[in-house]
Tab-separated table of C-alpha atoms in Angstrom:
chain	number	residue	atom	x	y	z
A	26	UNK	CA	-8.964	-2.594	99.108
A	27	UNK	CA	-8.973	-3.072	95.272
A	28	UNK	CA	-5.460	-1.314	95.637
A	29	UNK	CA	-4.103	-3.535	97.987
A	30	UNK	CA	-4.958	-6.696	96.051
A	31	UNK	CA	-3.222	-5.788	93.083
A	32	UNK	CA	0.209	-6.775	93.797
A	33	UNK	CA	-1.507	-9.781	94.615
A	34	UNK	CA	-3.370	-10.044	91.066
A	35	UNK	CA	-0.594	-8.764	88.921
A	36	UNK	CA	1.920	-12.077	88.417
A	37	UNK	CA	-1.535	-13.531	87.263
A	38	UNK	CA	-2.724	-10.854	85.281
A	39	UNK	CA	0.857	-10.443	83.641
A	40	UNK	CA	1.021	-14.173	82.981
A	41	UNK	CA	-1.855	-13.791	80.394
A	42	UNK	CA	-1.945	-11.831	76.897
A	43	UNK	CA	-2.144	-8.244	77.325
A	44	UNK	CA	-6.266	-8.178	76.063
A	45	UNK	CA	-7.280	-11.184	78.043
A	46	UNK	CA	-5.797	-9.319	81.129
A	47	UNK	CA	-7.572	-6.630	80.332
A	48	UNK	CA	-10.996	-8.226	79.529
A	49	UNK	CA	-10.546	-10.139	82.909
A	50	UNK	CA	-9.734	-6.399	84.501
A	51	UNK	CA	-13.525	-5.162	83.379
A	52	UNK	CA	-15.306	-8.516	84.320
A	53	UNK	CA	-13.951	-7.702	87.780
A	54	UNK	CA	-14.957	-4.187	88.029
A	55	UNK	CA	-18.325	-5.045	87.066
A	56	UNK	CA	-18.779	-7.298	89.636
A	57	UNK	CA	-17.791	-4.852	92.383
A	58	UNK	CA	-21.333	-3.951	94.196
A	59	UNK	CA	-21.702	-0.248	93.673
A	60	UNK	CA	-19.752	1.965	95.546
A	61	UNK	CA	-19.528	5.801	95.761
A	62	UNK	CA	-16.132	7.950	94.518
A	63	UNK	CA	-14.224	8.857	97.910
A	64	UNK	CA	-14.370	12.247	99.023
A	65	UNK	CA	-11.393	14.614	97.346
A	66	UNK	CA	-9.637	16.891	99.096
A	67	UNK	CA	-11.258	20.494	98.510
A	68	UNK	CA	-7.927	21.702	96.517
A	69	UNK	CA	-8.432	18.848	94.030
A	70	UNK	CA	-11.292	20.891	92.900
A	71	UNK	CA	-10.914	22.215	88.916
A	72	UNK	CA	-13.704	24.069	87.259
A	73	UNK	CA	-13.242	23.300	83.343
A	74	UNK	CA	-15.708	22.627	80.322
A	75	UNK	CA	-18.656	24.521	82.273
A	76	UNK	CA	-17.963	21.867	85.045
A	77	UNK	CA	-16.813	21.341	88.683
A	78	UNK	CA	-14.293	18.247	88.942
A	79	UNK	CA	-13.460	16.851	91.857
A	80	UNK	CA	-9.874	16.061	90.856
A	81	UNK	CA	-8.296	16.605	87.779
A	82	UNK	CA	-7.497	12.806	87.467
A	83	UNK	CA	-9.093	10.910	84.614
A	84	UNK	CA	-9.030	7.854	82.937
A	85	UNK	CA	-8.357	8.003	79.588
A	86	UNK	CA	-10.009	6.613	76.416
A	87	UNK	CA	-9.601	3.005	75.307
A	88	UNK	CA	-9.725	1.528	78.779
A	89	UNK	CA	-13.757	1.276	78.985
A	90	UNK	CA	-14.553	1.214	75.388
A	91	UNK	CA	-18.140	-0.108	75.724
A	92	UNK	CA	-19.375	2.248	78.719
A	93	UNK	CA	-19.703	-1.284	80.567
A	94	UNK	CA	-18.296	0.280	84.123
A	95	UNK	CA	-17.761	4.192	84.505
A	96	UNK	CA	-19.560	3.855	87.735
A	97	UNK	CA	-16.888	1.225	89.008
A	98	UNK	CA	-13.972	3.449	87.584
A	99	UNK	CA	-15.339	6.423	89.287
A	100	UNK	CA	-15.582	4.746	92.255
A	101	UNK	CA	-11.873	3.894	92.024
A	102	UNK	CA	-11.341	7.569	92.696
A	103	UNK	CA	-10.885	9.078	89.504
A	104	UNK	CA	-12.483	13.133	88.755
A	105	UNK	CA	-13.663	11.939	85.232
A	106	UNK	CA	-13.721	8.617	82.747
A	107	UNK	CA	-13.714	8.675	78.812
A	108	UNK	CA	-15.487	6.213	77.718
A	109	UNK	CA	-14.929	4.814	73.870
A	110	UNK	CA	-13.656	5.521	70.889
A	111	UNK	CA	-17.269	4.590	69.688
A	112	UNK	CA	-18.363	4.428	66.120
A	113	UNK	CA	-21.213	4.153	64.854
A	114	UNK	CA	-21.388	0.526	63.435
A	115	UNK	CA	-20.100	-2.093	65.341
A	116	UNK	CA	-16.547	-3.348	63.899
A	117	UNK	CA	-13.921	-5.741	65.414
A	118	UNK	CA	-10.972	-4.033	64.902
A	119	UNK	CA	-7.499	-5.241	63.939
A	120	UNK	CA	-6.413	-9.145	64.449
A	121	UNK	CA	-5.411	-10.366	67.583
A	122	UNK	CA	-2.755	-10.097	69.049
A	123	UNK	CA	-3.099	-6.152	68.881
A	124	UNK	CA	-1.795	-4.931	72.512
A	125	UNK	CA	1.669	-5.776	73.670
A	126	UNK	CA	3.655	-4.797	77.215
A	127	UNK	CA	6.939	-3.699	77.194
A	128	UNK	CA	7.332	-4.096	81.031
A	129	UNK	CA	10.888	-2.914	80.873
A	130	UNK	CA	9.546	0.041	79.502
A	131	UNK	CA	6.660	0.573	81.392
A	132	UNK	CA	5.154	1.318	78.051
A	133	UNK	CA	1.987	-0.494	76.402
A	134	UNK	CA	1.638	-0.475	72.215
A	135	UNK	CA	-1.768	-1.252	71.138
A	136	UNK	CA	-3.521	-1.581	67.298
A	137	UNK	CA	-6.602	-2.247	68.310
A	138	UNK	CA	-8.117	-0.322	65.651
A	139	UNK	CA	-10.943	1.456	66.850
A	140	UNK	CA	-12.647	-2.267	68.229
A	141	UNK	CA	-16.394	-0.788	69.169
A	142	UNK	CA	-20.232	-3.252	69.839
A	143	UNK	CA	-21.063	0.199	67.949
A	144	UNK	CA	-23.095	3.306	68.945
A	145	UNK	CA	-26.330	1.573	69.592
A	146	UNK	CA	-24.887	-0.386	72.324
A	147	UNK	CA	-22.834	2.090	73.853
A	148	UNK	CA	-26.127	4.873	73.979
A	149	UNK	CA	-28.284	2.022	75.745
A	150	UNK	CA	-25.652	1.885	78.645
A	151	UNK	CA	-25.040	5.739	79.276
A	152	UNK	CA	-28.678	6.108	79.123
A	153	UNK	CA	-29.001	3.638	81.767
A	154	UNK	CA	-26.805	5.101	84.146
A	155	UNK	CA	-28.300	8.879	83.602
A	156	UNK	CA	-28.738	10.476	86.881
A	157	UNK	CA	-25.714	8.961	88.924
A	158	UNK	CA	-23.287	10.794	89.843
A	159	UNK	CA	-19.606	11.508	88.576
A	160	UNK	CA	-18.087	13.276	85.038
A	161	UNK	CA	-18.192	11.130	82.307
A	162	UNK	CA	-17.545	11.746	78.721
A	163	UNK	CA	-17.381	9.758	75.377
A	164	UNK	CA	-14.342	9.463	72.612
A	165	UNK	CA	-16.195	9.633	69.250
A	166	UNK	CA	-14.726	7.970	65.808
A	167	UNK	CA	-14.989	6.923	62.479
A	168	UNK	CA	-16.039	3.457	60.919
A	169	UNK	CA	-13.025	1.822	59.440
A	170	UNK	CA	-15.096	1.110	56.389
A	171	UNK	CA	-17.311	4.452	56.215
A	172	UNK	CA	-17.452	6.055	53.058
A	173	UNK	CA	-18.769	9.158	55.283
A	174	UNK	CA	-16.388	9.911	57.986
A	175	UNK	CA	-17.598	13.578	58.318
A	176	UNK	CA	-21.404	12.328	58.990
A	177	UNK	CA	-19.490	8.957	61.428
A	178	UNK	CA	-18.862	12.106	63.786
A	179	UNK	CA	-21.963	13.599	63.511
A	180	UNK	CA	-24.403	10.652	63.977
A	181	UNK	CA	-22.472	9.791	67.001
A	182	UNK	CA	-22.198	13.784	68.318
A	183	UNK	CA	-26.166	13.688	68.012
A	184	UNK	CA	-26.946	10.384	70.001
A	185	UNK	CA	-24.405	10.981	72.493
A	186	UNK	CA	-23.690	14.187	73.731
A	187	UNK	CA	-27.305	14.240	75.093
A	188	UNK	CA	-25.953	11.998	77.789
A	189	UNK	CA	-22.136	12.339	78.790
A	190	UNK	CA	-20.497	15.918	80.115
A	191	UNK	CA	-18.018	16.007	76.696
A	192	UNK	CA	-17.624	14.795	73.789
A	193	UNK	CA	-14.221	13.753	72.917
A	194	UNK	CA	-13.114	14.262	68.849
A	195	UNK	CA	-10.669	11.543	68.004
A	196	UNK	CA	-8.972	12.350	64.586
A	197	UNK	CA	-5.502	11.087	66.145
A	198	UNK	CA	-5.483	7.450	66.820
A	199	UNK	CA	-2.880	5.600	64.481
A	200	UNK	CA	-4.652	2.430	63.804
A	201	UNK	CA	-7.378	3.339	61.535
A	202	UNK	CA	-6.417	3.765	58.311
A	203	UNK	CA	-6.693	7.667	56.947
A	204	UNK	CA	-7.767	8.601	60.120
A	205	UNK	CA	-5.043	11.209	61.014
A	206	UNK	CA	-5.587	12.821	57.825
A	207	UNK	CA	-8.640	14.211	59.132
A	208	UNK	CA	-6.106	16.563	60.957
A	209	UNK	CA	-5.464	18.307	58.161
A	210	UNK	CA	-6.592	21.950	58.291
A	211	UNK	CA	-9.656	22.040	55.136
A	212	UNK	CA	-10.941	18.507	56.909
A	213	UNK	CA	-10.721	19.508	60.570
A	214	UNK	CA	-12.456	22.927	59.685
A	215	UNK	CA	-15.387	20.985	58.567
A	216	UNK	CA	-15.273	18.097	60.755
A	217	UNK	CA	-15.649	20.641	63.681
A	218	UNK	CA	-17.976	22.681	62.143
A	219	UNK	CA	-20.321	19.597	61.949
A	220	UNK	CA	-19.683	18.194	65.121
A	221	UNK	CA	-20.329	21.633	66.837
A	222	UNK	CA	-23.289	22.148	65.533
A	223	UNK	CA	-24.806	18.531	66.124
A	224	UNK	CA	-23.973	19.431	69.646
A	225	UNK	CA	-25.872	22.638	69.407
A	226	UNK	CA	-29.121	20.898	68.040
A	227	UNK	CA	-28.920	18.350	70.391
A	228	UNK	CA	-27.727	18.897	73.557
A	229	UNK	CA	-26.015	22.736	73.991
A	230	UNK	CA	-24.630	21.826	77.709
A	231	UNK	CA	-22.253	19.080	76.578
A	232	UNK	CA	-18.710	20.010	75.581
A	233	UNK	CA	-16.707	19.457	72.810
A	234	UNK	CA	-13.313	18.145	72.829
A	235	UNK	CA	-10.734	17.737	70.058
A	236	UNK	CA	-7.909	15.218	70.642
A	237	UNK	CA	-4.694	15.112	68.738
A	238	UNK	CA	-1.976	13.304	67.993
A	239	UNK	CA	1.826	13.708	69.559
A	240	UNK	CA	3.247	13.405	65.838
A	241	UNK	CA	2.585	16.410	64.632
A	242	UNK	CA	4.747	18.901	63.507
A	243	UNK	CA	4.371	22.818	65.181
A	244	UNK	CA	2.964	23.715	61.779
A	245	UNK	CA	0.566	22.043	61.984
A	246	UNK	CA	-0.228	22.597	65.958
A	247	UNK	CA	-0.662	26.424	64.894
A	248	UNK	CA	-3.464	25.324	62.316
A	249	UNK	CA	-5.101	22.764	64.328
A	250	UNK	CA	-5.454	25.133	67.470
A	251	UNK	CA	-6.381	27.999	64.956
A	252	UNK	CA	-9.116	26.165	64.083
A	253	UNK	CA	-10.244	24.650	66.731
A	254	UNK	CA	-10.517	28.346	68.661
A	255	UNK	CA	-12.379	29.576	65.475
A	256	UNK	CA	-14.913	26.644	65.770
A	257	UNK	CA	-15.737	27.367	69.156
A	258	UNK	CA	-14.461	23.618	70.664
A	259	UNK	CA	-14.654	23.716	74.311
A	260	UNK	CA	-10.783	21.996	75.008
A	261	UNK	CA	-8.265	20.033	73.701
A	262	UNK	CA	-7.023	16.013	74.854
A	263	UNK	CA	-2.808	16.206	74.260
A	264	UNK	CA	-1.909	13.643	73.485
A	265	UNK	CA	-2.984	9.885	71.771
A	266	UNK	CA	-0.685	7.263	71.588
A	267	UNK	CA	2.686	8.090	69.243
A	268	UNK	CA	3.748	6.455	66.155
A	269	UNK	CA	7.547	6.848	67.236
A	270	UNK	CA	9.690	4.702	68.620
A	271	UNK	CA	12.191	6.234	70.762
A	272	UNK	CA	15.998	5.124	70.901
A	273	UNK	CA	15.883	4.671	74.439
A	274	UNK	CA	13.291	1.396	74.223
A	275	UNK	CA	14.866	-1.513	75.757
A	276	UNK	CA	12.189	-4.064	74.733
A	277	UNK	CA	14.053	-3.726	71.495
A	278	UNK	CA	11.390	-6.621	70.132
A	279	UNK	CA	8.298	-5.616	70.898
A	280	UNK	CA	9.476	-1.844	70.017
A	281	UNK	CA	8.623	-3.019	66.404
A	282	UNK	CA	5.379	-4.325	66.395
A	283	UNK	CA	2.996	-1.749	64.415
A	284	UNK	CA	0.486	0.531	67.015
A	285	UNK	CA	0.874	3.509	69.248
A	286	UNK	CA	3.331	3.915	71.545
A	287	UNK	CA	1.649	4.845	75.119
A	288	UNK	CA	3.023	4.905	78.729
A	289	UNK	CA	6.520	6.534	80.424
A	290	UNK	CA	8.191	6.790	76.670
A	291	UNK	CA	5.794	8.912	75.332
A	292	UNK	CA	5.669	11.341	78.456
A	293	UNK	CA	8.354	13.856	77.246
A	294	UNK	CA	7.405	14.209	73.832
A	295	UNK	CA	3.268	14.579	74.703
A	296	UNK	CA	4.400	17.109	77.653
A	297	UNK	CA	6.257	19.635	75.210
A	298	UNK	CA	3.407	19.339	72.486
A	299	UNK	CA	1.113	20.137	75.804
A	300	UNK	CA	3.543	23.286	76.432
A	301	UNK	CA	3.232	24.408	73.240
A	302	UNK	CA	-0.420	23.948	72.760
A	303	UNK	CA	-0.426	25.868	76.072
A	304	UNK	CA	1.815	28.567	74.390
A	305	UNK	CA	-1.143	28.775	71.621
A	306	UNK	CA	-4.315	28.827	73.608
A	307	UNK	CA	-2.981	30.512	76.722
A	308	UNK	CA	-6.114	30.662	79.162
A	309	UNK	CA	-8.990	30.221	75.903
A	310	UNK	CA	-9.520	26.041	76.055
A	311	UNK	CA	-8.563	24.203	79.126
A	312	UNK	CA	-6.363	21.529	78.097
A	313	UNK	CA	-6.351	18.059	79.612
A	314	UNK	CA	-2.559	16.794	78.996
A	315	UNK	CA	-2.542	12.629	78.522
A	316	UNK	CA	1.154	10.436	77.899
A	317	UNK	CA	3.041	8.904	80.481
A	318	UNK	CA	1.776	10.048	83.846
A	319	UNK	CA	2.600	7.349	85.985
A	320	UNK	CA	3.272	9.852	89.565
A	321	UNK	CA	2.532	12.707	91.182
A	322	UNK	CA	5.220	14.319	89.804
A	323	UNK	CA	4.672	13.371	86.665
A	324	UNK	CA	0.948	14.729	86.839
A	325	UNK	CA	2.477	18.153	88.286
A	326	UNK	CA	4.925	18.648	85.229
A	327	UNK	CA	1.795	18.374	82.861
A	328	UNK	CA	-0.218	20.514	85.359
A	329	UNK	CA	2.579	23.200	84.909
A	330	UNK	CA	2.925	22.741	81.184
A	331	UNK	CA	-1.324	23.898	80.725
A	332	UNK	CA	-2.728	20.772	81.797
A	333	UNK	CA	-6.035	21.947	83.521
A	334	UNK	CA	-7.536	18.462	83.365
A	335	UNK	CA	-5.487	14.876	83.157
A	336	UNK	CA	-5.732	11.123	81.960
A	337	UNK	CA	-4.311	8.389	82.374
A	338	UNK	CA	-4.075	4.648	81.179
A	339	UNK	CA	-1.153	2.751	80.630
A	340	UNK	CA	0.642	3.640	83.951
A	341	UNK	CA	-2.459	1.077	85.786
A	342	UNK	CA	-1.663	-1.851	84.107
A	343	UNK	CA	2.230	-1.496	85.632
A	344	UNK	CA	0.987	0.090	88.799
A	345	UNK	CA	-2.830	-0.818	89.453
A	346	UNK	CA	-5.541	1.226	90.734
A	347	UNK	CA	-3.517	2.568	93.836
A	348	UNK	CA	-1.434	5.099	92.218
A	349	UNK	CA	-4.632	6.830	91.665
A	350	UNK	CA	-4.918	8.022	95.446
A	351	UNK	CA	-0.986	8.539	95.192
A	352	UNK	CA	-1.290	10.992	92.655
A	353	UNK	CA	-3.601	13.156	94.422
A	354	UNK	CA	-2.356	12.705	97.685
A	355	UNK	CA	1.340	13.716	95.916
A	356	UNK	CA	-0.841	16.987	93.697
A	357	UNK	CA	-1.692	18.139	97.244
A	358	UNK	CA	1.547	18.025	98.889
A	359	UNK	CA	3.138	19.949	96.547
A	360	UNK	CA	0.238	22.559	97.090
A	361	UNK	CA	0.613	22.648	100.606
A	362	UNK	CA	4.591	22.925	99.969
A	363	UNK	CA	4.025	26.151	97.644
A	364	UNK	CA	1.291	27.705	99.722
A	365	UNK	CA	-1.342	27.331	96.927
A	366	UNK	CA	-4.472	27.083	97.731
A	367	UNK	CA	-6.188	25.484	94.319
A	368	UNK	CA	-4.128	23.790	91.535
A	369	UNK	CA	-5.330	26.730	88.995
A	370	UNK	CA	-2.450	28.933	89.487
A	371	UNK	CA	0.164	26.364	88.501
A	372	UNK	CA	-1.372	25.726	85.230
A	373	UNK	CA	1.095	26.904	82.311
A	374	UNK	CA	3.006	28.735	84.657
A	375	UNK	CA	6.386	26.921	83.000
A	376	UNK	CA	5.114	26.045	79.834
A	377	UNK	CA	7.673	27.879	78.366
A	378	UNK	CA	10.626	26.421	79.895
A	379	UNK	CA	8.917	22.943	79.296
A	380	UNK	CA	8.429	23.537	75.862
A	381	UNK	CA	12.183	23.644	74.967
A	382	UNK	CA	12.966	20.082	76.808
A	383	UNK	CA	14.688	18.284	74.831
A	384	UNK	CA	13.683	14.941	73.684
């Protein structure tokens, strides 16, 4: 029903600035009376992270920063929701406006800046919904401010993975100052170390997850996987949102506003770093591959390029909460077309050939 009445919705939604669409998007959802996810097909099925998913179709972080509906996004249909980035002091972010459509593109570029009601707020609702059902995890950051971004992570690792299935490590988004430095390797080591074992202390059962950015250079993919293998983190997100600005853009004035770059633009470039992470970790971390999937075929390619888990964001505010059935009705077709019987065996099986794509 809620699929249906998007085409409806949309002219209005699109009429308005990106965040009051958005805003208006989560009043809605929270007024839905509670309803449980459909039933997935059994093929949809992925074990990852110690876990049984239903599907391997997630929402991504940023949509749901506050934790204010997971239960309504589940119910959608998705296998998972992110909730966050959450830090641990409330902050407003960036100035508005700070999200921009580039319809032509089908592409969204946001600065938000990390915009959190802070980690207080965020642990009363995920304690409040302990014991429902569905996967949900949290995307952790750093204060904009913090003269302690090292102990940011940790306070929030402590009082959260106690009551969400992972805990997402965000040292990738581009619109906090510094932030992406924490990807170098002599931060990262640490910053992992820490995080791992505030998760040990506090709640062993919840995984960890590190999340980089699509910017970085192969280099620096060897370290970062290196370490994160040698630090015992249970998977990696590929990709956040891209600094770049590809030639092909058509919304040639909105292309220069300051943010990341999410949506079908980014989709090659995240897909090859996904390939090549694959290429690095093989069958050690499941990977959940993120950028541009906005069809079923779209969520295959990243399937075959390691993608054990996915997310998505950017594609529903062009397409709405039906293309979340249409991916997994599409994931299953193409199962039944190539006899499998799970999606397991077609993860990384081209990650090679999808690793030399060019741009």
């Amino acid at each position: 029903m809620i699929g249906a009445l998007f085409p409806l919705a949309k002219p209005l939604l699109h009429r308005l600035d990106a965040e009051t669409a958005h805003n208006l998007t989560l009043r809605g959802l929270a007024a839905l009376p509670p309803r449980r996810p459909p039933a997935d097909d059994a093929r949809l099925s992925v074990e990852a992270l110690g876990r049984r998913f239903p599907n391997p179709v997630g929402l991504a972080a940023g949509f749901d920063k506050g934790a204010e509906v997971p239960d309504a996004l589940l119910g959608l249909g998705f296998g998972f929701v992110e909730v966050g980035g959450v830090v641990p002091k409330a902050q407003p972010g960036n100035p508005r406006p700070r999200v921009f459509r580039l319809a032509q593109d089908q592409a969204v570029i946001n600065r938000f800046g990390l915009n959190s009601e802070g980690l207080e707020v965020v642990r009363g609702r995920l304690a409040a919904r302990q014991g429902r059902p569905g996967r949900v995890g949290v995307n952790i950051g750093a204060n904009k401010d913090s003269t302690n971004r090292l102990a940011d992570y940790v306070t929030c690792t402590r009082a959260l993975a106690p009551l969400v299935d992972f805990v997402t490590v965000n040292v990738s988004s581009p619109n906090t100052p510094g932030l992406r430095d924490l990807q170098g390797e002599a931060f990262l080591d640490e910053l992992l170390a820490r995080v791992v074992e505030a998760r040990d202390t506090t709640h062993p059962a919840s995984a960890i997850l590190l999340k980089i950015a699509p910017d970085i250079t192969l280099d620096a993919l060897d370290a970062m996987t290196a370490t994160a293998l040698r630090r015992g983190v249970q998977g990696l997100v590929v990709s956040n949102t891209t600094i770049a600005r590809p030639g092909t853009l058509r919304e040639a004035s909105l292309a220069r506003e300051t943010g990341g770059l999410s949506g079908r633009p980014l989709f090659a470039a995240a897909t090859r770093l996904l390939a090549e992470t694959y290429l690095r970790v093989g069958g050690k971390l499941p990977l959940v591959g993120v950028g541009g999937i906005d069809s079923a075929e779209a969520a295959w390619t990243k399937i075959r390029a390691g993608a054990s888990l996915l997310q998505l964001y950017s594609s529903l505010v062009y397409a709405g909460p039906g293309l979340i059935p249409k991916i997994k009705v599409g994931l299953v077709e193409r199962m039944k077309a190539e006899g499998m019987p799970q999606l397991a065996p077609v993860v990384g099986r081209d990650a090679a050939a999808l690793a030399k794509l060019p741009g």
